[in-house]
Short mmCIF file of C-alpha atoms and ligand atoms in Angstrom, two decimals:
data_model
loop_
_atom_site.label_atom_id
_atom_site.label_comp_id
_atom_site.label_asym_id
_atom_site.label_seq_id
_atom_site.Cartn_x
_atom_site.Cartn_y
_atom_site.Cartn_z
CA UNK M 1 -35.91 96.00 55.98
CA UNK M 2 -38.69 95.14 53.09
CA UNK M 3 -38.43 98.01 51.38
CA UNK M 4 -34.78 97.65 51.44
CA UNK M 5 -35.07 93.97 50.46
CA UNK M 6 -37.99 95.20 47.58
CA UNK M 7 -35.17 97.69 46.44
CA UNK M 8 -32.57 95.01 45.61
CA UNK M 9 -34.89 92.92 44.19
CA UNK M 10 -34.19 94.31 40.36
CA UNK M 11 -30.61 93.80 41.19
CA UNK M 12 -30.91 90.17 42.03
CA UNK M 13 -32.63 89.21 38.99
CA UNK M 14 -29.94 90.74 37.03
CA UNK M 15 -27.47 89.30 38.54
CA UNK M 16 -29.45 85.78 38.44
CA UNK M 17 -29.93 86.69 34.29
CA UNK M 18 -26.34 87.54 34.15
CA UNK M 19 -25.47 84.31 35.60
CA UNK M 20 -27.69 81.96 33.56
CA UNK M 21 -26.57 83.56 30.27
CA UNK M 22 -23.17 82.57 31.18
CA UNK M 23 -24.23 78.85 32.25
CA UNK M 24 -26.23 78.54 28.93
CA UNK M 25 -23.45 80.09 26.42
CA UNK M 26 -20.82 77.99 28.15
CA UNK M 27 -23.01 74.84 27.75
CA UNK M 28 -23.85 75.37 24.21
CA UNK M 29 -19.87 75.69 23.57
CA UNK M 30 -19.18 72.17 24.46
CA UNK M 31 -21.97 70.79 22.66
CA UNK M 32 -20.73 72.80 19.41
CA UNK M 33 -17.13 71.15 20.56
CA UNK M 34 -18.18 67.71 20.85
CA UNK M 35 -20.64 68.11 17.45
CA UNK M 36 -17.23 69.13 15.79
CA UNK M 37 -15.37 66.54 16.66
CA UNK M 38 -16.88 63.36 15.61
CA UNK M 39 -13.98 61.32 15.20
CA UNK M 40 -13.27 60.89 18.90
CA UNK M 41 -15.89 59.12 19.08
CA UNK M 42 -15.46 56.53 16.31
CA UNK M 43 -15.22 52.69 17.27
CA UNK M 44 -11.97 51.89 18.20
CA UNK M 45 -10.16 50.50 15.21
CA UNK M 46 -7.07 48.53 17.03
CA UNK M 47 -5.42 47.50 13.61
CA UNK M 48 -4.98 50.52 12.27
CA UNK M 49 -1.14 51.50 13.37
CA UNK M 50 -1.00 54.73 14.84
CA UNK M 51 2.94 55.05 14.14
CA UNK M 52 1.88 55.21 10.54
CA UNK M 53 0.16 58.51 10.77
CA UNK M 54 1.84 61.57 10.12
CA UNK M 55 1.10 65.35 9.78
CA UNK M 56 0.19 65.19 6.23
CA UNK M 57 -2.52 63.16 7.00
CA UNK M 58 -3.87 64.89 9.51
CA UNK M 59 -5.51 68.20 8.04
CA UNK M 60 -4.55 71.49 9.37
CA UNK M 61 -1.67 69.65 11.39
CA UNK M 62 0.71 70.30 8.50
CA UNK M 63 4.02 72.67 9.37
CA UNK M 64 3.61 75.72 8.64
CA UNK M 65 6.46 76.36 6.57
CA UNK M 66 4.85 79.72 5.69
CA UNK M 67 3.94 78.83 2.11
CA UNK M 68 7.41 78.86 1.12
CA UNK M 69 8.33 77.49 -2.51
CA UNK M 70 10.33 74.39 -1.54
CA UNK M 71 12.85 74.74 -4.10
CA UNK M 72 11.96 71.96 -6.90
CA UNK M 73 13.34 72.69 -10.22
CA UNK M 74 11.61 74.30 -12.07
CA UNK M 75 14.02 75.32 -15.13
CA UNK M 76 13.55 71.60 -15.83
CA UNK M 77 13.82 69.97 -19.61
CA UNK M 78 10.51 69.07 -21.33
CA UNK M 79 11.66 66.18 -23.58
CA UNK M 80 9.78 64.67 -26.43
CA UNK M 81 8.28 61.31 -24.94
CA UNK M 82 8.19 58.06 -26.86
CA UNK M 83 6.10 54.67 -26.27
CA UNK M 84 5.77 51.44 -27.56
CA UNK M 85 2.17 51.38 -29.67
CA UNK M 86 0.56 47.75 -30.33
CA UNK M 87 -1.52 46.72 -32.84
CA UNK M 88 -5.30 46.51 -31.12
CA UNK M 89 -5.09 42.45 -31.54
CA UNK M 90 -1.43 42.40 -29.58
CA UNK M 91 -3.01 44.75 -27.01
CA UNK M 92 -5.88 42.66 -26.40
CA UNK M 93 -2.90 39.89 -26.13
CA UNK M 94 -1.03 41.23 -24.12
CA UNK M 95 -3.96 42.75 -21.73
CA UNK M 96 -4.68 39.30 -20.67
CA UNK M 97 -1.43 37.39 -20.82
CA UNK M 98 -0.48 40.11 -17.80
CA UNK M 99 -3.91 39.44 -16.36
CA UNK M 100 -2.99 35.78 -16.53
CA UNK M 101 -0.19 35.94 -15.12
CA UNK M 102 -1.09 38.57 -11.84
CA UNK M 103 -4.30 36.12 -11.47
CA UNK M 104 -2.01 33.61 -10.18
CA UNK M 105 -0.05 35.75 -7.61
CA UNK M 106 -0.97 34.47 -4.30
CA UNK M 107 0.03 35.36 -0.60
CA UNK M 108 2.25 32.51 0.09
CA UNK M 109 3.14 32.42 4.23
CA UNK M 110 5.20 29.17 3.27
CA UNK M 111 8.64 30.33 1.83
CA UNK M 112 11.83 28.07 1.01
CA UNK M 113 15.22 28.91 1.84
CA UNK M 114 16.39 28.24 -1.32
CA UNK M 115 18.95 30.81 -2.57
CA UNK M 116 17.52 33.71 -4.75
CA UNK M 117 19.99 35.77 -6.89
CA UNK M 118 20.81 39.31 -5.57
CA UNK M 119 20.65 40.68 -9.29
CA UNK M 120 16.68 39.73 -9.20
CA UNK M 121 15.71 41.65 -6.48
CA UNK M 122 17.81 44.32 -7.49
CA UNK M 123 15.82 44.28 -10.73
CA UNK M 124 12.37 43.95 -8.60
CA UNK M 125 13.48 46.75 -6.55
CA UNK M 126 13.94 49.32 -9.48
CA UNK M 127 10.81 48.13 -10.91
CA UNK M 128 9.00 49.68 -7.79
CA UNK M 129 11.36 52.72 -7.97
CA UNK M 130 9.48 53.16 -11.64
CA UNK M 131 6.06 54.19 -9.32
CA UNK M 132 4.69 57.84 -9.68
CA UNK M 133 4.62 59.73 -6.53
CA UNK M 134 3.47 63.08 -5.76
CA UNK M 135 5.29 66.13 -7.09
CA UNK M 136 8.05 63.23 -7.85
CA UNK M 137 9.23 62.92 -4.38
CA UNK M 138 9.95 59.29 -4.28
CA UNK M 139 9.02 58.91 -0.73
CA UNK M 140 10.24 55.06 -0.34
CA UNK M 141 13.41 52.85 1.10
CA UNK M 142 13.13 49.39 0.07
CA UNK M 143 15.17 47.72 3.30
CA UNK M 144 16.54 44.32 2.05
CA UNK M 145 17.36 42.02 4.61
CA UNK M 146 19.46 38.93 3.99
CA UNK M 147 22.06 38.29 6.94
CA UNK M 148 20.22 35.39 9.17
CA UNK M 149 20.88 37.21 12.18
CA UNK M 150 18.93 39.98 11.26
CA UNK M 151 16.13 38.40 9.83
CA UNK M 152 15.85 36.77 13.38
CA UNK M 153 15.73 39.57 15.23
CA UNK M 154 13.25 40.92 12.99
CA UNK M 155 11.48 37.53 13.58
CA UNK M 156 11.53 37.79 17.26
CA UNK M 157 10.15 41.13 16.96
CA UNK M 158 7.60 40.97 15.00
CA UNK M 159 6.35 37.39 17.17
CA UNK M 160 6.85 39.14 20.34
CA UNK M 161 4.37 41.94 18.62
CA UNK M 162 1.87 39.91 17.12
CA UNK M 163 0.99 37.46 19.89
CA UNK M 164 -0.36 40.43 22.17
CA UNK M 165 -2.23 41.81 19.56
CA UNK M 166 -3.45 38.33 18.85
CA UNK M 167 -4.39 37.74 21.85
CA UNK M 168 -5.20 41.37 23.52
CA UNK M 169 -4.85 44.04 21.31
CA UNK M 170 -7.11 43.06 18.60
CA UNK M 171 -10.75 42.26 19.13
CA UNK M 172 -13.19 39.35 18.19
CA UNK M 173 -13.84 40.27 15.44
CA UNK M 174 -10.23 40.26 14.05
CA UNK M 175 -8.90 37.39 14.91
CA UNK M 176 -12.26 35.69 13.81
CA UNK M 177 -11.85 37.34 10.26
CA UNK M 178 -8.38 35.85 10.03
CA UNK M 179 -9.28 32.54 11.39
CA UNK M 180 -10.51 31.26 7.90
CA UNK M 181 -6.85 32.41 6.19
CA UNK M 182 -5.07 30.27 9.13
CA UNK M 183 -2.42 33.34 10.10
CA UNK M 184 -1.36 33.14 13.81
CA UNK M 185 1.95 35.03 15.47
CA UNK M 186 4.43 32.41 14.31
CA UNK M 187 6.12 33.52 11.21
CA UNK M 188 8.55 31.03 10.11
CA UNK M 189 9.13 32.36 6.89
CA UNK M 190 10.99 35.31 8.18
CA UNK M 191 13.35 33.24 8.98
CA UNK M 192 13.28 30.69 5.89
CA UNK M 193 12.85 33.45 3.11
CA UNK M 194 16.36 34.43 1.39
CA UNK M 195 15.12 38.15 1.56
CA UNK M 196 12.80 40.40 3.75
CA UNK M 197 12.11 43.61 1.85
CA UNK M 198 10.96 46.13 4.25
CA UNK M 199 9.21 48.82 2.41
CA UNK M 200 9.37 52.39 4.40
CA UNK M 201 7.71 55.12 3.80
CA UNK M 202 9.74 59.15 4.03
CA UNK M 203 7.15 60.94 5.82
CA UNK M 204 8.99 63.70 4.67
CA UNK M 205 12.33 64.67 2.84
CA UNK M 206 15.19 67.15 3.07
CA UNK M 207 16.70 69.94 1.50
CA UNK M 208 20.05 70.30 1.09
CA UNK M 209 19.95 73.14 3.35
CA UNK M 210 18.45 71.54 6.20
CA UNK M 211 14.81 72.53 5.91
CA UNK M 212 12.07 69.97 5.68
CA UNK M 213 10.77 69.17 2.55
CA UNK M 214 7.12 68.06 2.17
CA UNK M 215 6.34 64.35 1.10
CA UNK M 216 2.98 64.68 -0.65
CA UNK M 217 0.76 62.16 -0.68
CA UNK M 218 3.56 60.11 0.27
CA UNK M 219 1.55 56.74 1.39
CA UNK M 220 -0.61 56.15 -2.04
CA UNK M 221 2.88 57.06 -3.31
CA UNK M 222 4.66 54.30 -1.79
CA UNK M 223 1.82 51.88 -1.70
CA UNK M 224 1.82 51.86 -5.86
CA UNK M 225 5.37 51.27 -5.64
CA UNK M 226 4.50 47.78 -3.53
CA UNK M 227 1.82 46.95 -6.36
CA UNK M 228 4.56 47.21 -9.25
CA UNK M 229 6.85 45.32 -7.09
CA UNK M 230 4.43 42.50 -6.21
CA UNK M 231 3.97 42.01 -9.81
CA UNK M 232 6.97 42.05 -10.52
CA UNK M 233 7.81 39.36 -8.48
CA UNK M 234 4.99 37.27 -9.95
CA UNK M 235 6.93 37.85 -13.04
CA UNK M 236 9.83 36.17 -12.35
CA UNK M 237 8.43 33.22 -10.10
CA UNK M 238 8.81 34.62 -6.89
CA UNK M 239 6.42 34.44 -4.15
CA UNK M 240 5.70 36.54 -1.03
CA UNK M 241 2.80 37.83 1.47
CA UNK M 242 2.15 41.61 2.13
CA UNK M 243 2.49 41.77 5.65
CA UNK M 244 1.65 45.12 7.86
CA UNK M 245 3.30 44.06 11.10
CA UNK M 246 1.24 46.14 13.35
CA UNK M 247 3.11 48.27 16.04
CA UNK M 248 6.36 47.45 15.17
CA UNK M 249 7.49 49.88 12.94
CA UNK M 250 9.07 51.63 15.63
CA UNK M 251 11.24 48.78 17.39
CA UNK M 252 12.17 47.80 13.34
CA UNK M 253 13.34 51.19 12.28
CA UNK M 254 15.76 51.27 15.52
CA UNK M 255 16.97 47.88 14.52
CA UNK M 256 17.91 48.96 11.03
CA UNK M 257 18.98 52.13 12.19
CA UNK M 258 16.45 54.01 9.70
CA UNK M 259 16.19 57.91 10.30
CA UNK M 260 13.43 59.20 12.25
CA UNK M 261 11.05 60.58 8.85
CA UNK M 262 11.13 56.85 7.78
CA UNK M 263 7.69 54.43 8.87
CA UNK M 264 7.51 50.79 8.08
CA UNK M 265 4.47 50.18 5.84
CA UNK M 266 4.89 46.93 4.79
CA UNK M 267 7.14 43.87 5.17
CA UNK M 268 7.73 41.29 2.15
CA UNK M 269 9.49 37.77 2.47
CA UNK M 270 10.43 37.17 -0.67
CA UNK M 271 12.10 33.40 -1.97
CA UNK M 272 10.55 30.28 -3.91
CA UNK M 273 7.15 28.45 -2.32
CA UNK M 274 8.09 25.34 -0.26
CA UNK M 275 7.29 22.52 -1.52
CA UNK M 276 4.20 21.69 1.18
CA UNK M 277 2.98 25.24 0.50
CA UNK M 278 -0.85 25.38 0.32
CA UNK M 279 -3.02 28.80 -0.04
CA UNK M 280 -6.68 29.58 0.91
CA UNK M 281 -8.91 29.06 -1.60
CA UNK M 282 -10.58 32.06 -2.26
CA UNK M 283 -12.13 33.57 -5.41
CA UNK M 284 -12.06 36.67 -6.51
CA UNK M 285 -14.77 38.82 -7.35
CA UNK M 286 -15.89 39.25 -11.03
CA UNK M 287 -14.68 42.14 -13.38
CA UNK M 288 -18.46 42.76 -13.29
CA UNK M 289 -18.53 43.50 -9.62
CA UNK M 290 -15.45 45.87 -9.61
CA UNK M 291 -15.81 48.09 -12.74
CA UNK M 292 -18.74 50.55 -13.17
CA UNK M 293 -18.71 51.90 -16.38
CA UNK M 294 -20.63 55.02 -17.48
C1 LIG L 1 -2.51 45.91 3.23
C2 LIG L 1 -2.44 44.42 3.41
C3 LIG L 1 -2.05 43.91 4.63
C4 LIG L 1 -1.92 42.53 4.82
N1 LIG L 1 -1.44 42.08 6.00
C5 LIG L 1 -1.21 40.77 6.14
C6 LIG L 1 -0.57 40.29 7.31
O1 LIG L 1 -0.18 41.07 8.18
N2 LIG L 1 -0.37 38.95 7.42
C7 LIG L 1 -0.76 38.07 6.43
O2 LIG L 1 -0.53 36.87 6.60
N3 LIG L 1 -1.36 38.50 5.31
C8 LIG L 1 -1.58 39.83 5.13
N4 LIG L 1 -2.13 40.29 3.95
C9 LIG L 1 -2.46 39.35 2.87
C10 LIG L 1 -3.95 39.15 2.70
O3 LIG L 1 -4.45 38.33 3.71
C11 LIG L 1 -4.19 38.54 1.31
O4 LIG L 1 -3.76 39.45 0.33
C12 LIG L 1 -5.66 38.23 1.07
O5 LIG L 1 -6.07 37.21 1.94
C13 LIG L 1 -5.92 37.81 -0.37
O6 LIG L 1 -5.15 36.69 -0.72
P1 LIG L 1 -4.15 36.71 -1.99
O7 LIG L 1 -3.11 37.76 -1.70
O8 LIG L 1 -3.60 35.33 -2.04
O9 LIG L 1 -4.96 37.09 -3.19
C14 LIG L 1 -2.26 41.65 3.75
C15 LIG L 1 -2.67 42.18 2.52
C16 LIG L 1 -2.73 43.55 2.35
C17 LIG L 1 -3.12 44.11 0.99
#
């Protein structure tokens, strides 16, 4: 019985190797998985809207659409291109009368109902169609709203929305940060502005044949196209506040019956300031605190 014991002995302990190897190497994956991975582990970060994100933001989740040329034009004109040029006095001049005027562009949450004409906005509205995007996709749909009815419903919405993340979605330190600007869930002027502009953003396009075509870079695309039109509606008087209404873009999109590659990045009430309007007084920080020049 011993010596038949001693004789497996060798055997056990390979077996008992075998076995620890596999422990060890099956161990050491994980940790390489979780190392790899970092992300899931980041602090929660409740306002940033996950119906916003989209493969082309997430690396390596693109389509595969088998590095297939997606059919731009490429027997395109090259034309001879023309600007204005200023004399350096009128460009100083004009540098800061623009600066001037965008300094004075403030979030107003106070909007009048007093009629705006439909030709401005028009005008606004292919200002921001003037943005660059990538590979000249222009990835946007500037939604104007003016029927009542539907401006309430976007109200309700967007009220029903932001009191739970007021008061559950969002943390402390949140809804202390926007205590000082005075913003809570009720938004009258959705209903008091003469326009809502809701800016969406194509995730992606499509060919005429059908196939998907990819939006590149499509959200610094369409978020230049909300600078020019902010300024441009500083340019003719108008006032408005660049609102994100966080996790509604879905219930909006159904409401306005917008196809399925569309997301709601921003929201814009657009009409005069009322007359009681007031504003935070903040500052802004110094030219000398935002430019690094080497
Ligand atoms: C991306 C972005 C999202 C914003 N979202 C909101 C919002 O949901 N509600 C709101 O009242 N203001 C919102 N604002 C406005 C900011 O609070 C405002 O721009 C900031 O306080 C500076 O004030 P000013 O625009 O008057 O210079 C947003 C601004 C930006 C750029």
């Amino acid at each position: 019985m011993a010596m038949a014991f001693s004789a497996l002995t060798p055997v056990f302990i390979a077996i008992i190797c075998v076995l620890i190897g596999i422990i060890l190497k099956s161990s050491r994956k994980g940790t390489e998985k979780k190392e790899s991975t970092p992300n899931q582990k980041a602090e929660s970060r409740p306002w940033v809207d996950e119906d916003l994100k989209d493969s082309t933001d997430l690396q390596g989740e693109e389509e595969d659409d088998g590095g297939e040329w997606q059919g731009l034009d490429d027997d395109i004109a090259h034309i001879p291109f023309m600007t204005e040029r200023y004399s350096e006095e009128d460009m100083v001049k004009r540098s800061k009368d623009l600066y001037t005027l965008l300094n004075k562009r403030r979030s107003v949450r106070f909007i009048s109902d007093e009629p705006v004409p439909r030709e401005v906005i028009d005008n606004v509205i292919k200002a921001a169609g003037t943005a660059p995007s990538g590979a000249h996709t222009e990835p946007w749909t500037f939604v104007v709203i003016q029927d009542p009815e539907v401006k309430h419903k976007i109200r309700e919405i967007i009220e029903e929305e932001e009191e739970i993340n007021y008061q559950k979605r969002m943390g402390d330190r949140w809804v202390n940060d926007l205590k000082r600007l005075r913003t809570n869930w009720i938004k009258e002027y959705l209903d008091t502005a003469p326009y809502l502009i809701l800016i969406f953003k194509q995730v992606y396009g499509m060919h005429p044949d059908g196939k998907k075509k990819t939006h590149y870079y499509n959200e610094i695309s369409v978020s230049i196209a909300c600078g020019i039109l902010l300024a441009a509606l500083q340019n003719v008087g108008l006032v408005t506040v660049t609102t994100t209404p966080l996790n509604c873009g879905p219930r909006l999109r159904v409401l306005l019956q917008r196809p399925v590659n569309e997301k709601l990045l921003l929201l814009l009430p657009v009409g005069y300031p009322s007359k009681d309007a007031t504003v935070p007084d903040l500052k802004r920080k110094p030219v000398d605190d935002i430019m690094v020049v080497i």
